[in-house]
Amino acid sequence: MTPIEILTALGMSEGRADPYPLYAALHEIGPVIEVGPGDIIVVGYDAINSVLRDPGFRVSDESNFERDLPSWRANPVFVQVADWILNLNAPRHSRIRSLIARAFTARRVAGLEPAIAKMAGELLDAMADRGADGSAVEFMHDFAYLLPVTVICELIGIPEADREGFRPIARDLVGIFELRDLEALPKINAAAVELLAYFTGLAASRRANPRDDLLSDLLAISDRDDGTLTDAELLHNLTLLLVAGFETTTNLLGNGLQIILQDPPAGQAVRDGSVPVSAFVEEVLRFDSPVQLTSRVGYDTTLGGVAIRPGTGLATLLGAGNRDPRRFTDPARFDPMRNDGGPLSFGGGAHFCIGAALARLEAAVAFPRLLSRFPKISAAGQPTRRDTLLLRGFDQLPVTLI
Ligand code: HEM
């Protein structure tokens, strides 16, 4: 197959459902592939790593929105997205990211463990009730989706009473990550407006009465820094934390359970402790990454022998890098005890995922509890995958528990 044929296949539902044979075909062509003028895909582990760590490669920012969609400012969602650290370059990126990082500390994440364990326990209780008569339970809806969204609400400081109505709006906003046609924009814009209004009100209330939560800490830091983080920047990045923080983790939980359903000994090894849950989670991240790709804009340089020009678009296929045969022995084999390197699933360099420790903690808390609570958990019918490439996961993963 030629690179164009492979990419065309990746753009179709069948290719998205199982991109791994197509990635293997790309690896045979080379680590860096010029698909057309100004269009490069990066599939080799080392090449992806060096792109992500090289500040010369920039993320698409406001200037690209200006070129691709001159009316972007008329869309509330793009006004927010233009402030997201994910879409900022230095020096704005470093200024805002470091302020957020001062509030989103390892201590705050570790401190969430008891709350995550409690939430996971409650969700498992509800699943047990629903599946007590042997009927099928929908894992994605009843657990994988509810745990991360509740955790991120807890982290930010969104009161319990507000969370229920919040989830569908957050889900609509996630649509921006995989915007295929502009018809979806009105719904996404509406979600962006509603979330921003909500966060504006919540911020006013936390400013008046701070609590022990991320939002109160962020407000205190930005107020102390006297305007270096504007209210708009802060509020817009709260919506980023919300959307970046749950669909991805939802998919980590779903993709991990599917591996166990297909390979019960892998689950048994986590249940009996012969495989540490942290090793299991790392291998799930590598084997079936919830985020399959990210992108950068090139500068005048050479990468893997391919000349890059300023403005060249590079798609870095993280999911392919995780299956690079030059890096991983027998990459299509699920092996939590492999020691040939970590996955690229959280990116690398300046934009390395700020929520990586939280996502790992959620999965490490969830899997052992799920497996010991339901030792007989099994697939009940055909799972359905979401028909997306960037975010890889399931819509439905029905299971029986007894
Ligand atoms: C398994 C779960 C997750 C995966 C696979 C994941 C993946 C990623 C990746 C690949 C990037 C880098 C994108 C790039 O370089 O272009 C990223 C960035 C980011 N992630 Fe995550 N993420 C996960 C969970 C989370 C969670 C739980 C949060 C927040 C609570 C979060 C917040 C962010 C933010 C704010 C950024 C932007 C960082 C920056 O641009 O400086 N992520 N994530």
CSV table of C-alpha atoms and ligand atoms in Angstrom, one decimal:
chain,number,residue,atom,x,y,z
A,1,MET,CA,0.0,0.0,0.0
A,2,THR,CA,1.2,3.6,-0.7
A,3,PRO,CA,1.1,6.1,2.2
A,4,ILE,CA,-1.9,7.8,0.6
A,5,GLU,CA,-3.8,4.5,0.4
A,6,ILE,CA,-3.0,3.8,4.1
A,7,LEU,CA,-4.1,7.3,5.2
A,8,THR,CA,-7.3,6.9,3.1
A,9,ALA,CA,-8.0,3.6,4.9
A,10,LEU,CA,-7.3,5.3,8.3
A,11,GLY,CA,-9.9,7.9,7.4
A,12,MET,CA,-12.6,5.2,7.0
A,13,SER,CA,-14.6,3.6,9.7
A,14,GLU,CA,-13.0,0.2,9.2
A,15,GLY,CA,-9.5,1.6,9.5
A,16,ARG,CA,-10.4,3.6,12.5
A,17,ALA,CA,-11.9,0.5,14.1
A,18,ASP,CA,-8.5,-1.2,13.9
A,19,PRO,CA,-5.7,1.1,12.8
A,20,TYR,CA,-2.9,-1.2,14.0
A,21,PRO,CA,-2.3,-3.2,10.8
A,22,LEU,CA,-2.3,0.2,8.9
A,23,TYR,CA,0.3,1.5,11.4
A,24,ALA,CA,2.4,-1.6,10.8
A,25,ALA,CA,2.3,-0.9,7.1
A,26,LEU,CA,3.4,2.7,7.7
A,27,HIS,CA,6.4,1.4,9.8
A,28,GLU,CA,7.5,-0.6,6.8
A,29,ILE,CA,7.7,2.6,4.8
A,30,GLY,CA,9.7,4.5,7.4
A,31,PRO,CA,9.6,6.6,10.6
A,32,VAL,CA,8.9,9.9,8.8
A,33,ILE,CA,6.7,9.9,5.7
A,34,GLU,CA,6.1,12.8,3.3
A,35,VAL,CA,2.5,12.2,2.1
A,36,GLY,CA,2.4,15.3,-0.1
A,37,PRO,CA,3.9,18.8,-0.2
A,38,GLY,CA,3.7,20.3,3.2
A,39,ASP,CA,2.2,17.2,4.7
A,40,ILE,CA,4.2,14.8,6.9
A,41,ILE,CA,3.2,11.9,9.1
A,42,VAL,CA,5.6,10.8,11.9
A,43,VAL,CA,5.2,7.2,13.0
A,44,GLY,CA,8.5,6.2,14.5
A,45,TYR,CA,8.8,6.3,18.3
A,46,ASP,CA,12.1,8.2,18.4
A,47,ALA,CA,11.0,10.6,15.6
A,48,ILE,CA,7.7,11.4,17.5
A,49,ASN,CA,9.6,11.9,20.7
A,50,SER,CA,12.1,14.3,19.1
A,51,VAL,CA,9.3,16.4,17.4
A,52,LEU,CA,7.4,16.7,20.7
A,53,ARG,CA,10.5,17.7,22.6
A,54,ASP,CA,11.8,20.2,20.0
A,55,PRO,CA,10.4,23.7,20.7
A,56,GLY,CA,11.0,24.6,17.0
A,57,PHE,CA,7.9,22.5,16.2
A,58,ARG,CA,5.0,24.6,17.3
A,59,VAL,CA,1.4,23.8,18.0
A,60,SER,CA,-1.3,25.3,15.8
A,61,ASP,CA,-2.4,28.5,17.5
A,62,GLU,CA,-4.5,31.6,16.9
A,63,SER,CA,-2.5,32.4,13.8
A,64,ASN,CA,-3.5,29.1,12.2
A,65,PHE,CA,-7.2,29.6,13.2
A,66,GLU,CA,-7.0,33.0,11.5
A,67,ARG,CA,-5.8,31.4,8.3
A,68,ASP,CA,-8.0,28.3,8.3
A,69,LEU,CA,-11.3,29.8,9.6
A,70,PRO,CA,-11.2,33.7,9.5
A,71,SER,CA,-14.5,33.9,11.3
A,72,TRP,CA,-13.2,31.9,14.3
A,73,ARG,CA,-13.8,34.8,16.7
A,74,ALA,CA,-17.5,34.6,16.1
A,75,ASN,CA,-17.5,31.1,17.7
A,76,PRO,CA,-17.4,31.2,21.5
A,77,VAL,CA,-15.7,27.8,21.5
A,78,PHE,CA,-12.7,29.0,19.4
A,79,VAL,CA,-12.3,32.0,21.6
A,80,GLN,CA,-11.9,29.6,24.5
A,81,VAL,CA,-9.8,27.1,22.6
A,82,ALA,CA,-7.4,29.9,21.5
A,83,ASP,CA,-6.5,30.3,25.2
A,84,TRP,CA,-6.1,26.6,26.0
A,85,ILE,CA,-2.5,25.8,26.8
A,86,LEU,CA,-2.8,22.9,24.4
A,87,ASN,CA,-2.9,25.5,21.6
A,88,LEU,CA,-0.4,28.0,22.9
A,89,ASN,CA,3.3,28.4,22.1
A,90,ALA,CA,6.1,30.0,24.2
A,91,PRO,CA,6.2,32.4,25.9
A,92,ARG,CA,2.4,32.5,26.5
A,93,HIS,CA,2.3,28.7,27.0
A,94,SER,CA,5.0,28.7,29.6
A,95,ARG,CA,3.5,31.5,31.6
A,96,ILE,CA,0.0,30.0,31.8
A,97,ARG,CA,1.1,26.4,32.1
A,98,SER,CA,3.4,27.2,35.0
A,99,LEU,CA,0.7,29.0,36.9
A,100,ILE,CA,-1.7,26.1,36.4
A,101,ALA,CA,1.0,23.6,37.4
A,102,ARG,CA,1.5,25.5,40.7
A,103,ALA,CA,-2.1,24.6,41.6
A,104,PHE,CA,-2.3,21.2,39.9
A,105,THR,CA,0.4,19.7,42.2
A,106,ALA,CA,1.4,16.1,42.8
A,107,ARG,CA,0.2,16.6,46.3
A,108,ARG,CA,-3.3,17.7,45.2
A,109,VAL,CA,-3.5,14.7,42.8
A,110,ALA,CA,-2.3,12.2,45.5
A,111,GLY,CA,-4.7,13.7,47.9
A,112,LEU,CA,-7.6,12.7,45.7
A,113,GLU,CA,-6.9,9.0,46.1
A,114,PRO,CA,-9.4,8.4,49.0
A,115,ALA,CA,-12.1,10.3,47.1
A,116,ILE,CA,-11.5,8.3,43.9
A,117,ALA,CA,-11.6,5.0,45.8
A,118,LYS,CA,-14.9,6.1,47.4
A,119,MET,CA,-16.4,7.2,44.0
A,120,ALA,CA,-15.3,4.0,42.4
A,121,GLY,CA,-16.8,1.9,45.2
A,122,GLU,CA,-20.1,3.7,44.8
A,123,LEU,CA,-20.2,3.2,41.1
A,124,LEU,CA,-19.3,-0.5,41.5
A,125,ASP,CA,-22.2,-0.9,44.1
A,126,ALA,CA,-24.6,0.6,41.6
A,127,MET,CA,-23.3,-1.7,38.9
A,128,ALA,CA,-23.7,-4.7,41.2
A,129,ASP,CA,-27.3,-3.8,41.9
A,130,ARG,CA,-28.0,-3.4,38.2
A,131,GLY,CA,-26.3,-6.7,37.2
A,132,ALA,CA,-27.4,-8.8,40.3
A,133,ASP,CA,-29.9,-10.8,38.2
A,134,GLY,CA,-27.3,-11.6,35.6
A,135,SER,CA,-28.5,-9.0,33.1
A,136,ALA,CA,-26.0,-7.0,31.1
A,137,VAL,CA,-24.5,-3.7,32.5
A,138,GLU,CA,-23.1,-1.0,30.3
A,139,PHE,CA,-19.5,-0.5,31.6
A,140,MET,CA,-18.8,2.7,29.5
A,141,HIS,CA,-21.9,4.5,30.8
A,142,ASP,CA,-22.1,3.1,34.3
A,143,PHE,CA,-18.4,3.3,35.2
A,144,ALA,CA,-15.8,4.4,32.7
A,145,TYR,CA,-17.6,7.7,31.9
A,146,LEU,CA,-18.9,8.6,35.4
A,147,LEU,CA,-15.7,8.0,37.3
A,148,PRO,CA,-13.4,10.5,35.5
A,149,VAL,CA,-16.0,13.2,35.1
A,150,THR,CA,-16.8,13.0,38.8
A,151,VAL,CA,-13.1,13.1,39.7
A,152,ILE,CA,-12.4,16.1,37.6
A,153,CYS,CA,-15.4,17.9,39.1
A,154,GLU,CA,-14.1,17.0,42.6
A,155,LEU,CA,-10.6,18.2,41.7
A,156,ILE,CA,-11.8,21.6,40.3
A,157,GLY,CA,-14.3,22.0,43.2
A,158,ILE,CA,-17.6,21.7,41.4
A,159,PRO,CA,-20.2,21.1,44.0
A,160,GLU,CA,-21.9,17.6,43.9
A,161,ALA,CA,-25.4,19.1,43.3
A,162,ASP,CA,-24.2,20.7,40.0
A,163,ARG,CA,-22.4,17.7,38.6
A,164,GLU,CA,-25.4,15.8,37.1
A,165,GLY,CA,-26.4,18.6,34.6
A,166,PHE,CA,-22.8,19.3,33.9
A,167,ARG,CA,-21.8,16.0,32.3
A,168,PRO,CA,-23.8,16.2,29.0
A,169,ILE,CA,-22.5,19.8,28.4
A,170,ALA,CA,-18.9,18.7,29.0
A,171,ARG,CA,-19.5,15.8,26.6
A,172,ASP,CA,-20.7,18.2,23.9
A,173,LEU,CA,-17.7,20.4,24.3
A,174,VAL,CA,-15.4,17.4,23.8
A,175,GLY,CA,-16.7,17.3,20.2
A,176,ILE,CA,-14.3,20.1,19.4
A,177,PHE,CA,-11.4,17.6,19.5
A,178,GLU,CA,-12.8,15.7,16.5
A,179,LEU,CA,-14.7,18.4,14.5
A,180,ARG,CA,-15.3,16.9,11.1
A,181,ASP,CA,-17.9,19.4,9.8
A,182,LEU,CA,-19.0,22.8,10.9
A,183,GLU,CA,-22.6,21.5,11.4
A,184,ALA,CA,-21.6,20.3,14.8
A,185,LEU,CA,-20.4,23.8,15.8
A,186,PRO,CA,-23.7,25.3,17.2
A,187,LYS,CA,-24.0,22.5,19.8
A,188,ILE,CA,-20.4,22.9,20.8
A,189,ASN,CA,-20.6,26.7,20.9
A,190,ALA,CA,-23.7,26.4,23.2
A,191,ALA,CA,-21.8,24.1,25.5
A,192,ALA,CA,-18.8,26.5,25.6
A,193,VAL,CA,-21.1,29.4,26.5
A,194,GLU,CA,-22.9,27.5,29.2
A,195,LEU,CA,-19.7,26.1,30.8
A,196,LEU,CA,-18.0,29.5,30.8
A,197,ALA,CA,-21.1,31.1,32.4
A,198,TYR,CA,-21.1,28.4,35.1
A,199,PHE,CA,-17.3,28.7,35.8
A,200,THR,CA,-17.6,32.5,36.0
A,201,GLY,CA,-20.2,32.2,38.7
A,202,LEU,CA,-18.3,29.5,40.5
A,203,ALA,CA,-15.1,31.6,40.4
A,204,ALA,CA,-16.9,34.6,41.9
A,205,SER,CA,-18.2,32.4,44.7
A,206,ARG,CA,-14.7,30.8,45.4
A,207,ARG,CA,-13.1,34.2,45.4
A,208,ALA,CA,-15.5,35.3,48.1
A,209,ASN,CA,-15.2,32.0,50.0
A,210,PRO,CA,-12.1,30.0,49.1
A,211,ARG,CA,-12.2,26.2,49.7
A,212,ASP,CA,-9.6,23.5,49.4
A,213,ASP,CA,-9.9,23.0,45.7
A,214,LEU,CA,-8.0,23.6,42.5
A,215,LEU,CA,-10.2,26.6,41.5
A,216,SER,CA,-9.6,28.4,44.8
A,217,ASP,CA,-5.9,27.8,44.5
A,218,LEU,CA,-5.8,29.0,40.9
A,219,LEU,CA,-7.6,32.2,41.8
A,220,ALA,CA,-5.3,32.8,44.7
A,221,ILE,CA,-2.2,32.3,42.5
A,222,SER,CA,-3.6,34.5,39.7
A,223,ASP,CA,-4.6,37.3,42.2
A,224,ARG,CA,-1.2,37.2,43.9
A,225,ASP,CA,0.5,37.4,40.5
A,226,ASP,CA,-1.6,40.5,39.9
A,227,GLY,CA,-3.0,40.0,36.4
A,228,THR,CA,-0.3,37.8,34.9
A,229,LEU,CA,-3.1,35.2,34.5
A,230,THR,CA,-6.2,37.0,33.3
A,231,ASP,CA,-9.6,35.8,34.4
A,232,ALA,CA,-10.4,34.8,30.8
A,233,GLU,CA,-7.2,32.7,30.5
A,234,LEU,CA,-8.0,31.0,33.8
A,235,LEU,CA,-11.7,30.3,33.0
A,236,HIS,CA,-10.9,29.1,29.5
A,237,ASN,CA,-8.3,26.7,30.8
A,238,LEU,CA,-10.7,25.3,33.3
A,239,THR,CA,-12.9,24.2,30.4
A,240,LEU,CA,-9.8,22.6,29.0
A,241,LEU,CA,-9.1,20.7,32.2
A,242,LEU,CA,-12.6,19.4,32.2
A,243,VAL,CA,-12.7,18.2,28.6
A,244,ALA,CA,-9.1,16.9,28.5
A,245,GLY,CA,-9.6,15.1,31.7
A,246,PHE,CA,-12.5,12.8,31.3
A,247,GLU,CA,-13.0,11.4,27.8
A,248,THR,CA,-9.4,10.3,27.7
A,249,THR,CA,-9.5,8.6,31.0
A,250,THR,CA,-12.9,7.1,30.2
A,251,ASN,CA,-11.2,5.5,27.2
A,252,LEU,CA,-8.2,4.3,29.2
A,253,LEU,CA,-10.7,2.4,31.5
A,254,GLY,CA,-12.7,1.0,28.6
A,255,ASN,CA,-9.8,0.0,26.5
A,256,GLY,CA,-8.2,-1.7,29.5
A,257,LEU,CA,-11.3,-3.6,30.4
A,258,GLN,CA,-11.7,-4.8,26.8
A,259,ILE,CA,-8.2,-6.2,26.9
A,260,ILE,CA,-9.2,-8.1,30.0
A,261,LEU,CA,-12.4,-9.4,28.6
A,262,GLN,CA,-10.6,-10.8,25.6
A,263,ASP,CA,-7.7,-12.1,27.7
A,264,PRO,CA,-9.0,-13.2,31.1
A,265,PRO,CA,-5.5,-14.3,32.4
A,266,ALA,CA,-4.4,-10.6,32.0
A,267,GLY,CA,-7.2,-9.6,34.4
A,268,GLN,CA,-6.4,-12.5,36.8
A,269,ALA,CA,-2.8,-11.3,37.0
A,270,VAL,CA,-3.9,-7.9,38.1
A,271,ARG,CA,-6.4,-9.4,40.6
A,272,ASP,CA,-3.9,-11.6,42.3
A,273,GLY,CA,-1.1,-9.0,42.2
A,274,SER,CA,1.3,-11.0,40.1
A,275,VAL,CA,1.3,-8.1,37.7
A,276,PRO,CA,1.5,-4.7,39.4
A,277,VAL,CA,-1.5,-2.6,38.4
A,278,SER,CA,0.8,0.3,37.4
A,279,ALA,CA,2.5,-2.0,34.8
A,280,PHE,CA,-0.8,-3.1,33.5
A,281,VAL,CA,-2.0,0.5,33.1
A,282,GLU,CA,1.2,1.5,31.3
A,283,GLU,CA,0.8,-1.4,28.9
A,284,VAL,CA,-2.9,-0.5,28.2
A,285,LEU,CA,-1.7,3.0,27.4
A,286,ARG,CA,0.9,1.6,25.0
A,287,PHE,CA,-1.2,-1.1,23.4
A,288,ASP,CA,-4.4,0.8,22.8
A,289,SER,CA,-3.8,4.5,23.5
A,290,PRO,CA,-6.8,6.7,24.3
A,291,VAL,CA,-5.2,9.5,22.3
A,292,GLN,CA,-3.9,8.3,19.0
A,293,LEU,CA,-2.4,11.4,17.5
A,294,THR,CA,-1.4,15.0,17.9
A,295,SER,CA,0.1,17.5,15.5
A,296,ARG,CA,2.7,20.2,15.1
A,297,VAL,CA,3.7,22.8,12.6
A,298,GLY,CA,7.2,22.5,11.2
A,299,TYR,CA,10.2,24.8,10.8
A,300,ASP,CA,13.2,24.7,8.6
A,301,THR,CA,14.9,21.4,9.6
A,302,THR,CA,15.4,17.8,8.7
A,303,LEU,CA,13.7,14.9,10.4
A,304,GLY,CA,14.5,11.3,9.8
A,305,GLY,CA,16.2,12.3,6.5
A,306,VAL,CA,13.1,14.2,5.4
A,307,ALA,CA,13.3,17.9,4.7
A,308,ILE,CA,10.8,20.0,6.7
A,309,ARG,CA,9.8,23.5,5.7
A,310,PRO,CA,8.3,26.2,7.8
A,311,GLY,CA,4.6,25.8,7.9
A,312,THR,CA,4.7,22.0,7.1
A,313,GLY,CA,1.9,20.1,9.0
A,314,LEU,CA,3.2,17.1,11.0
A,315,ALA,CA,0.8,14.5,12.3
A,316,THR,CA,2.6,12.6,15.1
A,317,LEU,CA,0.8,9.3,15.4
A,318,LEU,CA,1.3,8.4,19.0
A,319,GLY,CA,-0.6,5.2,18.7
A,320,ALA,CA,1.7,4.1,15.9
A,321,GLY,CA,4.8,5.1,17.8
A,322,ASN,CA,3.6,2.9,20.6
A,323,ARG,CA,3.7,-0.1,18.2
A,324,ASP,CA,7.0,0.8,16.6
A,325,PRO,CA,8.8,-2.6,16.0
A,326,ARG,CA,12.2,-0.7,16.2
A,327,ARG,CA,11.4,0.2,19.8
A,328,PHE,CA,9.1,-2.6,21.1
A,329,THR,CA,9.7,-6.3,20.7
A,330,ASP,CA,6.7,-8.0,19.3
A,331,PRO,CA,4.7,-4.7,19.6
A,332,ALA,CA,1.3,-6.4,18.8
A,333,ARG,CA,1.6,-8.5,22.0
A,334,PHE,CA,0.0,-7.3,25.2
A,335,ASP,CA,2.7,-7.8,27.8
A,336,PRO,CA,2.6,-5.7,31.0
A,337,MET,CA,6.0,-7.0,32.1
A,338,ARG,CA,7.9,-5.7,29.0
A,339,ASN,CA,10.6,-3.3,29.8
A,340,ASP,CA,11.4,-1.8,26.5
A,341,GLY,CA,10.2,1.8,27.3
A,342,GLY,CA,7.3,3.9,28.2
A,343,PRO,CA,4.3,4.7,25.9
A,344,LEU,CA,4.0,8.0,24.1
A,345,SER,CA,0.3,8.3,25.0
A,346,PHE,CA,0.7,11.4,27.2
A,347,GLY,CA,2.9,13.2,24.6
A,348,GLY,CA,6.2,14.7,25.6
A,349,GLY,CA,8.1,17.9,26.0
A,350,ALA,CA,6.5,21.2,26.9
A,351,HIS,CA,2.9,20.0,26.3
A,352,PHE,CA,3.3,16.7,28.2
A,353,CYS,CA,-0.1,15.9,29.7
A,354,ILE,CA,-0.6,17.8,32.9
A,355,GLY,CA,-3.1,15.2,34.0
A,356,ALA,CA,-1.0,12.1,33.4
A,357,ALA,CA,-0.5,11.3,37.2
A,358,LEU,CA,-4.3,11.8,37.8
A,359,ALA,CA,-5.3,9.5,34.9
A,360,ARG,CA,-2.8,6.8,36.0
A,361,LEU,CA,-4.1,7.1,39.6
A,362,GLU,CA,-7.7,6.7,38.5
A,363,ALA,CA,-6.9,3.6,36.5
A,364,ALA,CA,-4.7,2.2,39.3
A,365,VAL,CA,-7.5,2.6,41.8
A,366,ALA,CA,-10.3,1.4,39.5
A,367,PHE,CA,-9.0,-1.8,37.9
A,368,PRO,CA,-8.1,-3.9,41.1
A,369,ARG,CA,-11.4,-2.9,42.7
A,370,LEU,CA,-13.4,-3.7,39.6
A,371,LEU,CA,-11.6,-7.1,39.2
A,372,SER,CA,-11.9,-8.2,42.7
A,373,ARG,CA,-15.5,-7.1,43.1
A,374,PHE,CA,-16.5,-8.9,39.9
A,375,PRO,CA,-14.2,-11.9,39.4
A,376,LYS,CA,-16.6,-13.3,36.8
A,377,ILE,CA,-16.9,-10.1,34.7
A,378,SER,CA,-17.4,-11.1,31.0
A,379,ALA,CA,-18.4,-9.6,27.7
A,380,ALA,CA,-22.1,-9.5,27.0
A,381,GLY,CA,-22.5,-9.1,23.3
A,382,GLN,CA,-20.6,-7.0,20.8
A,383,PRO,CA,-18.9,-3.8,22.1
A,384,THR,CA,-19.2,-0.7,19.9
A,385,ARG,CA,-16.3,1.5,19.2
A,386,ARG,CA,-16.6,5.2,18.8
A,387,ASP,CA,-16.0,6.0,15.2
A,388,THR,CA,-13.1,8.4,15.8
A,389,LEU,CA,-9.4,8.2,15.3
A,390,LEU,CA,-7.9,10.9,17.6
A,391,LEU,CA,-9.7,9.7,20.7
A,392,ARG,CA,-9.8,6.0,20.7
A,393,GLY,CA,-12.4,4.2,22.8
A,394,PHE,CA,-15.8,2.5,23.1
A,395,ASP,CA,-19.3,3.9,23.1
A,396,GLN,CA,-20.6,0.7,24.6
A,397,LEU,CA,-19.0,-2.2,26.4
A,398,PRO,CA,-21.7,-4.4,27.8
A,399,VAL,CA,-20.7,-6.9,30.5
A,400,THR,CA,-22.2,-9.4,32.9
A,401,LEU,CA,-20.9,-9.5,36.4
A,402,ILE,CA,-22.0,-12.9,37.8
B,1,HEM,C1,-5.4,8.5,29.8
B,1,HEM,C2,-5.7,9.8,29.9
B,1,HEM,C3,-5.1,10.9,29.2
B,1,HEM,C4,-4.4,10.8,28.0
B,1,HEM,C5,-4.0,9.6,27.1
B,1,HEM,C6,-3.9,12.2,27.8
B,1,HEM,C7,-3.1,12.6,26.7
B,1,HEM,C8,-2.6,13.8,26.5
B,1,HEM,C9,-1.7,14.2,25.4
B,1,HEM,C10,-1.2,13.2,24.3
B,1,HEM,C11,-1.4,15.5,25.6
B,1,HEM,C12,-0.4,16.3,24.7
B,1,HEM,C13,-0.9,16.8,23.5
B,1,HEM,C14,0.1,17.5,22.6
B,1,HEM,O1,1.3,17.4,22.9
B,1,HEM,O2,-0.3,18.1,21.6
B,1,HEM,C15,-2.1,16.0,26.7
B,1,HEM,C16,-2.1,17.3,27.1
B,1,HEM,C17,-2.9,17.7,28.1
B,1,HEM,N1,-3.7,17.0,29.0
B,1,HEM,FE1,-4.0,15.0,28.9
B,1,HEM,N2,-4.4,13.0,28.7
B,1,HEM,C18,-5.1,12.3,29.7
B,1,HEM,C19,-5.7,12.7,30.8
B,1,HEM,C20,-5.7,14.0,31.2
B,1,HEM,C21,-6.3,14.4,32.5
B,1,HEM,C22,-6.9,13.6,33.5
B,1,HEM,C23,-6.2,15.8,32.5
B,1,HEM,C24,-6.6,16.8,33.5
B,1,HEM,C25,-7.2,16.6,34.6
B,1,HEM,C26,-5.5,16.2,31.3
B,1,HEM,C27,-5.2,17.5,30.9
B,1,HEM,C28,-4.3,17.8,29.9
B,1,HEM,C29,-3.9,19.2,29.6
B,1,HEM,C30,-4.4,20.5,30.3
B,1,HEM,C31,-3.0,19.1,28.5
B,1,HEM,C32,-2.3,20.3,27.8
B,1,HEM,C33,-0.9,20.5,28.3
B,1,HEM,C34,-0.2,21.5,27.6
B,1,HEM,O3,-0.5,21.8,26.4
B,1,HEM,O4,0.8,22.1,28.1
B,1,HEM,N3,-5.2,15.1,30.5
B,1,HEM,N4,-2.8,14.9,27.3
